[in-house]
mmCIF file of C-alpha atoms in Angstrom:
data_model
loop_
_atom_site.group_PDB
_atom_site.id
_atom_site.type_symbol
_atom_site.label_atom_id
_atom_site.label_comp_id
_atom_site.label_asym_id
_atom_site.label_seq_id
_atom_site.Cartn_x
_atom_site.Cartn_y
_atom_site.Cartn_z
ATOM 1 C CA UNK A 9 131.687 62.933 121.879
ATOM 2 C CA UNK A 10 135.117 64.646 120.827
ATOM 3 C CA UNK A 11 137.825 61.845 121.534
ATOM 4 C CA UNK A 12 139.968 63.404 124.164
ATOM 5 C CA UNK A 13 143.734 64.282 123.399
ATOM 6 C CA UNK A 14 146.546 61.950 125.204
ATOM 7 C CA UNK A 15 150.163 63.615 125.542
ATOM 8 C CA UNK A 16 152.894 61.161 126.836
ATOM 9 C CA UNK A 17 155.699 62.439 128.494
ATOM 10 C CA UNK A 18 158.800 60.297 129.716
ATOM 11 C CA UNK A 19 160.563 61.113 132.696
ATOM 12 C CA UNK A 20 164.413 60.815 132.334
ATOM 13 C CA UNK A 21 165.798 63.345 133.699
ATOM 14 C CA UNK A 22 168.940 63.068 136.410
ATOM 15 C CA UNK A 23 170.128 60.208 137.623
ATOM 16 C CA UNK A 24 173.912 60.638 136.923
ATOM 17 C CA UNK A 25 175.264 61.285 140.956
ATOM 18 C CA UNK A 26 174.377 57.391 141.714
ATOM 19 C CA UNK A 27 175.122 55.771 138.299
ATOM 20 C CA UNK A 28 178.206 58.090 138.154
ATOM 21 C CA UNK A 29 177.228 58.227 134.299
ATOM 22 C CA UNK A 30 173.475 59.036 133.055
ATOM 23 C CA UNK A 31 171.325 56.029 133.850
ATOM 24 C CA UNK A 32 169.021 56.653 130.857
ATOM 25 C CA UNK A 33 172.060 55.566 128.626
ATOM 26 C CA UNK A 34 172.948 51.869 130.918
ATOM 27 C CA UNK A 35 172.474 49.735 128.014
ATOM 28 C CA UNK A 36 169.457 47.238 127.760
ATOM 29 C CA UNK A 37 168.487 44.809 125.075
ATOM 30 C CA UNK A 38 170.790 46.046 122.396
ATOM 31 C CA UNK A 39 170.096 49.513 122.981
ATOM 32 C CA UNK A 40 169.657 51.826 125.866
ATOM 33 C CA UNK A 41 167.456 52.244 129.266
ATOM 34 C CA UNK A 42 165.442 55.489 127.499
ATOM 35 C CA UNK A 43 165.953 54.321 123.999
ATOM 36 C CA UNK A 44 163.536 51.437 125.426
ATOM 37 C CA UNK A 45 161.322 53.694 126.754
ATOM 38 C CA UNK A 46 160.610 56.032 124.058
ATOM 39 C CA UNK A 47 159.867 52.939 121.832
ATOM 40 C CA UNK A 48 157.467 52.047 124.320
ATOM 41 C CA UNK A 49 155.813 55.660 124.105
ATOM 42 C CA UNK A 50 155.939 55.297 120.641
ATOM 43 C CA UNK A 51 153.840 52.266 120.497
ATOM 44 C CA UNK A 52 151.291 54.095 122.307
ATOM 45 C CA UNK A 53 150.658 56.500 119.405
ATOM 46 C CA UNK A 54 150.219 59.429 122.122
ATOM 47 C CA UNK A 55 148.814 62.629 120.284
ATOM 48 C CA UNK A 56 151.885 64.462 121.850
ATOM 49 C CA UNK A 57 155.056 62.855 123.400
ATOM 50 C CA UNK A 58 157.334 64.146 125.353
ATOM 51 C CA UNK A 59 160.731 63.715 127.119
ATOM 52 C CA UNK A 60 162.309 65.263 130.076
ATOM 53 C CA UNK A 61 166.334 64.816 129.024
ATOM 54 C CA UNK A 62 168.200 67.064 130.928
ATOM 55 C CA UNK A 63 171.675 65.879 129.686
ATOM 56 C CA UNK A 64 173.198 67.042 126.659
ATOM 57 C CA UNK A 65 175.006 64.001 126.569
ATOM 58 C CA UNK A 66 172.134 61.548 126.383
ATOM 59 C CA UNK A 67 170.418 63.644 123.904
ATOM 60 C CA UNK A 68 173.379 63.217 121.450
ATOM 61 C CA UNK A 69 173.169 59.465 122.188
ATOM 62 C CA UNK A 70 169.349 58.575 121.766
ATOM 63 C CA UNK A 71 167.506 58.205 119.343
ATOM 64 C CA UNK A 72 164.317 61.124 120.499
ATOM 65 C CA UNK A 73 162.708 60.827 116.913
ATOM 66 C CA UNK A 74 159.245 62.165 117.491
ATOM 67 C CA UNK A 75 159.354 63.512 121.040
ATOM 68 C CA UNK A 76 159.540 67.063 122.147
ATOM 69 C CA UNK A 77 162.410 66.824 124.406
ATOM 70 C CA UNK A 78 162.153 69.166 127.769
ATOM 71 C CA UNK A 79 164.803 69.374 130.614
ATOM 72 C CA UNK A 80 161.983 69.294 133.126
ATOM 73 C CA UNK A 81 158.003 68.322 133.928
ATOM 74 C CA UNK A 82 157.323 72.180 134.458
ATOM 75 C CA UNK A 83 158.759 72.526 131.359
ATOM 76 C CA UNK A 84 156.601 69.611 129.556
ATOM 77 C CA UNK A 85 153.609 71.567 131.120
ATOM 78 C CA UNK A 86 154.972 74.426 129.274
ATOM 79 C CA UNK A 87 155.189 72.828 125.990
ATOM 80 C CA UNK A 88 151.939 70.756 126.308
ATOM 81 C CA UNK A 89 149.262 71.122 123.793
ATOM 82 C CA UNK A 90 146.789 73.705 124.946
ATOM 83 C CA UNK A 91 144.035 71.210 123.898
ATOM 84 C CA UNK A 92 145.621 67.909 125.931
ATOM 85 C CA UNK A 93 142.971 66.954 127.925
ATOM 86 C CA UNK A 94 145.216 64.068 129.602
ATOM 87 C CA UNK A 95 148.968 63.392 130.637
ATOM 88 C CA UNK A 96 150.236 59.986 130.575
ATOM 89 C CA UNK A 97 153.298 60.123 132.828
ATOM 90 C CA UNK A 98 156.111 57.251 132.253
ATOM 91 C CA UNK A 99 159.513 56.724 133.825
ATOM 92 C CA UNK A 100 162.790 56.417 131.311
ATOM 93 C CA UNK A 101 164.064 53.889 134.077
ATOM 94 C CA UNK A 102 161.336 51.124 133.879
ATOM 95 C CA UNK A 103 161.191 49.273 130.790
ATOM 96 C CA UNK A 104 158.826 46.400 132.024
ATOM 97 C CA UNK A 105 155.827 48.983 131.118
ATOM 98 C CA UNK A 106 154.188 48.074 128.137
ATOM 99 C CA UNK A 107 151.831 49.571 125.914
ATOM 100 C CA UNK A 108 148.670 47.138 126.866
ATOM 101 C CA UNK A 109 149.528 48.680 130.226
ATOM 102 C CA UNK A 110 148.711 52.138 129.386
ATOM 103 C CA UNK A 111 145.430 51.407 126.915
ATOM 104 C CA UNK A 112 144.207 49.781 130.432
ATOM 105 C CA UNK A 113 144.510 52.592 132.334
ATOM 106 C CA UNK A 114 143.648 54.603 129.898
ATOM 107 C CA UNK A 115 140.079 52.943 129.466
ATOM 108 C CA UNK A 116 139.298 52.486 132.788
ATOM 109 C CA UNK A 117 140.749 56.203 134.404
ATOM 110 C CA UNK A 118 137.478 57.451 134.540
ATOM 111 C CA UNK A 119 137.388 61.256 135.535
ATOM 112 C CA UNK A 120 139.835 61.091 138.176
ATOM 113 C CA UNK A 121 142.367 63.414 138.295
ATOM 114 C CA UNK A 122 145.123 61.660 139.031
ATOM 115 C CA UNK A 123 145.304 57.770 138.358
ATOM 116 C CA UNK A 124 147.595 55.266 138.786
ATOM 117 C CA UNK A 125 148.176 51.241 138.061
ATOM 118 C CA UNK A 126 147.129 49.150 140.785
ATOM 119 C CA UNK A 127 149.586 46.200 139.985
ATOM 120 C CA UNK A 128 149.219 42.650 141.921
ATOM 121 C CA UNK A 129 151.850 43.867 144.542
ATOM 122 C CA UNK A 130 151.014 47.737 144.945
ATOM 123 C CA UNK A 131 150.839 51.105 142.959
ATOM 124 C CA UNK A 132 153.129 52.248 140.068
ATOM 125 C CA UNK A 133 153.723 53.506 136.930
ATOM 126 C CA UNK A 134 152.441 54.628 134.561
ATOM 127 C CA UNK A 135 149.992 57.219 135.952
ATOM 128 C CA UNK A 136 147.393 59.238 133.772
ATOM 129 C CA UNK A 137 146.882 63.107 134.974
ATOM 130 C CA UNK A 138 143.724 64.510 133.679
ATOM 131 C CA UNK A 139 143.450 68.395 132.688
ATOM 132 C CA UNK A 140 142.587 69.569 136.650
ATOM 133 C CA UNK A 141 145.945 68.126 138.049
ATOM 134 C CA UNK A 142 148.050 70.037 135.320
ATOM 135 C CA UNK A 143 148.501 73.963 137.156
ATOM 136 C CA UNK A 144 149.972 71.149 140.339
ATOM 137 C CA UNK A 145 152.125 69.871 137.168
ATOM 138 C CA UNK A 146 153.432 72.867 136.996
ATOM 139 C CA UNK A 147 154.091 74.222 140.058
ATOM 140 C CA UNK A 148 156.418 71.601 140.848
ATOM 141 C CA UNK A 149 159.902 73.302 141.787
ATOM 142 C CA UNK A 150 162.114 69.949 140.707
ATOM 143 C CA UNK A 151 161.194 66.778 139.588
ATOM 144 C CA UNK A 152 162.232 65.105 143.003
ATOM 145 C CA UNK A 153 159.133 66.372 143.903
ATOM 146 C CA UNK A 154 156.304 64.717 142.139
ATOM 147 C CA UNK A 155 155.687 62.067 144.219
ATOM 148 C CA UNK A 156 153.570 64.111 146.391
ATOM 149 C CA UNK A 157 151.357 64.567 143.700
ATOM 150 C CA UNK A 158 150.882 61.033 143.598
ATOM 151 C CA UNK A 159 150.159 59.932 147.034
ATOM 152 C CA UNK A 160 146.155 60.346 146.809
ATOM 153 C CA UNK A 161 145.387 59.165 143.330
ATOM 154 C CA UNK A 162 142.586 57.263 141.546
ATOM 155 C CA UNK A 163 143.723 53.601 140.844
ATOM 156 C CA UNK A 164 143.285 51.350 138.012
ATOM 157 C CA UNK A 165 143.519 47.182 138.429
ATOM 158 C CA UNK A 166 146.222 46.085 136.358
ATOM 159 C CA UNK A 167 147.770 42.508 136.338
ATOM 160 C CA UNK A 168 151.019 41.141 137.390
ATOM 161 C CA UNK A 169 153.894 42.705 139.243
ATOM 162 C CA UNK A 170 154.866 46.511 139.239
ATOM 163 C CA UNK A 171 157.111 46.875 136.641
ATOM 164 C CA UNK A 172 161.144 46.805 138.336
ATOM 165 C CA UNK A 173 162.541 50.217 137.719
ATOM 166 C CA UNK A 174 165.991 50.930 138.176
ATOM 167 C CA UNK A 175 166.873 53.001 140.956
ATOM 168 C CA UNK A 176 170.492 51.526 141.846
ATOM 169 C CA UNK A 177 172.962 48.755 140.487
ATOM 170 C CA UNK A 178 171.337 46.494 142.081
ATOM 171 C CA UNK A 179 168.067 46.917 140.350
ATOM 172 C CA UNK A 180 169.901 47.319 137.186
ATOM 173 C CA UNK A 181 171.841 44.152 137.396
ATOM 174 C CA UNK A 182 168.490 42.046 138.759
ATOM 175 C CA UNK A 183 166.753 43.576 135.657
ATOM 176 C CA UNK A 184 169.709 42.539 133.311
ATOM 177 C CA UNK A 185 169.782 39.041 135.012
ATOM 178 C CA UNK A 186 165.728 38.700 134.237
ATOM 179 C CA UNK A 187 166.508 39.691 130.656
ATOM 180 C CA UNK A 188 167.078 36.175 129.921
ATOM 181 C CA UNK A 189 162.845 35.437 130.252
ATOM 182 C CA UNK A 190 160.266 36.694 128.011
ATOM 183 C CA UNK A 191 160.421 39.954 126.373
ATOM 184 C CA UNK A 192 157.681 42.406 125.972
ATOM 185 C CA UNK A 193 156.517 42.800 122.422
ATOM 186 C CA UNK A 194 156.715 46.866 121.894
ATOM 187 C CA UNK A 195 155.102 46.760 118.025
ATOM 188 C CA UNK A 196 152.122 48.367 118.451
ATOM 189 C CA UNK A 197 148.442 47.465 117.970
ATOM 190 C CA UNK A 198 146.390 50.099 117.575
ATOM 191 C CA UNK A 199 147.596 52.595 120.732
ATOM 192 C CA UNK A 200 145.313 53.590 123.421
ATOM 193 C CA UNK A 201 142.860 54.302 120.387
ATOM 194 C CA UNK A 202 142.440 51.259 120.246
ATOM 195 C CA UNK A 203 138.173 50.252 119.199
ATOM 196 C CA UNK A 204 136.186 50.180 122.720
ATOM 197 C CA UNK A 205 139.248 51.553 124.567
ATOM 198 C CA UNK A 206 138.869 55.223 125.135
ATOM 199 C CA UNK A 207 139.666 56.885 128.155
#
């Protein structure tokens, strides 16, 4: 059986009218909100990874070593490997995901075509699209609009809490408050490759 091919793509786009500033560049840990995230997407030693970054700004500011960077999901689909047979799709806003987190649902997605992370306290991020949700992928008019996709999905038991993103100042100062707890270890061990995990 041909190992299938996993493309990551982080979602960072907008976020500047609330924050009055780009949110993907509040910092966090010594470094920034989407410099966190791509780490994290490196870790998972995707066959593809990509970033929606639709500010020229933030692109001058972090570090996108090893992503394809895209200004929008439909045009991620556009640049997606003709031979991805899966989309792993993870926010630039929510650094509590970890790579363990995507191997799981990775392994366990079955042939679902949309799946998401059934955490202790309800659905999140990260979510896994398989090849016969990518033409919705695409038709998307704006980003705002993906969460209809994602209302009918294929879930995956994963433990603990959903992951805080950071959707306003509060979230962003609760999440800077928690830093002071254990931190996720990012270094990676083996990606979603990983022996006896295979989606």
């Amino acid at each position: 059986m041909t190992d299938p091919y996993v493309a990551g793509l982080v979602l960072a786009a907008g976020g500047r009218r609330r924050f009055g500033r780009p949110k993907a560049l509040l910092p966090y840990g010594g470094t920034t909100l989407l410099d966190h995230a791509l780490a994290t997407a490196r870790a998972c030693e995707f066959d593809q990874l990509l970033a929606a970054v639709d500010s020229e700004k933030v692109r001058a500011r972090v570090n996108l070593g090893g992503a394809e960077v895209v200004p929008s999901i439909t045009a991620a689909m556009n640049a997606l490997d003709p031979g991805a047979t899966v989309l792993v799709l993870l926010r630039g806003d929510q650094p509590g995901v970890v790579p363990a987190t995507v191997r799981v649902l990775l392994a366990a997605r079955g042939e679902a075509g949309v799946t998401g992370c059934r955490y202790d306290d309800g659905r999140g991020f990260p979510y896994a699209c398989g090849r016969e949700a990518f033409d919705g992928l695409r038709a998307l008019r704006a980003d705002r609009d993906l969460p209809r996709m994602l209302n009918d999905v294929a879930e995956v038991p994963v433990a603990g809490r959903v992951p805080p993103r950071v959707d306003s100042w509060a979230d962003y100062e609760a999440l800077i408050a928690a830093m002071a707890g254990p931190r996720p270890q990012l270094a990676s061990t083996g990606g979603w490759r990983r022996r006896g995990l295979r989606p």
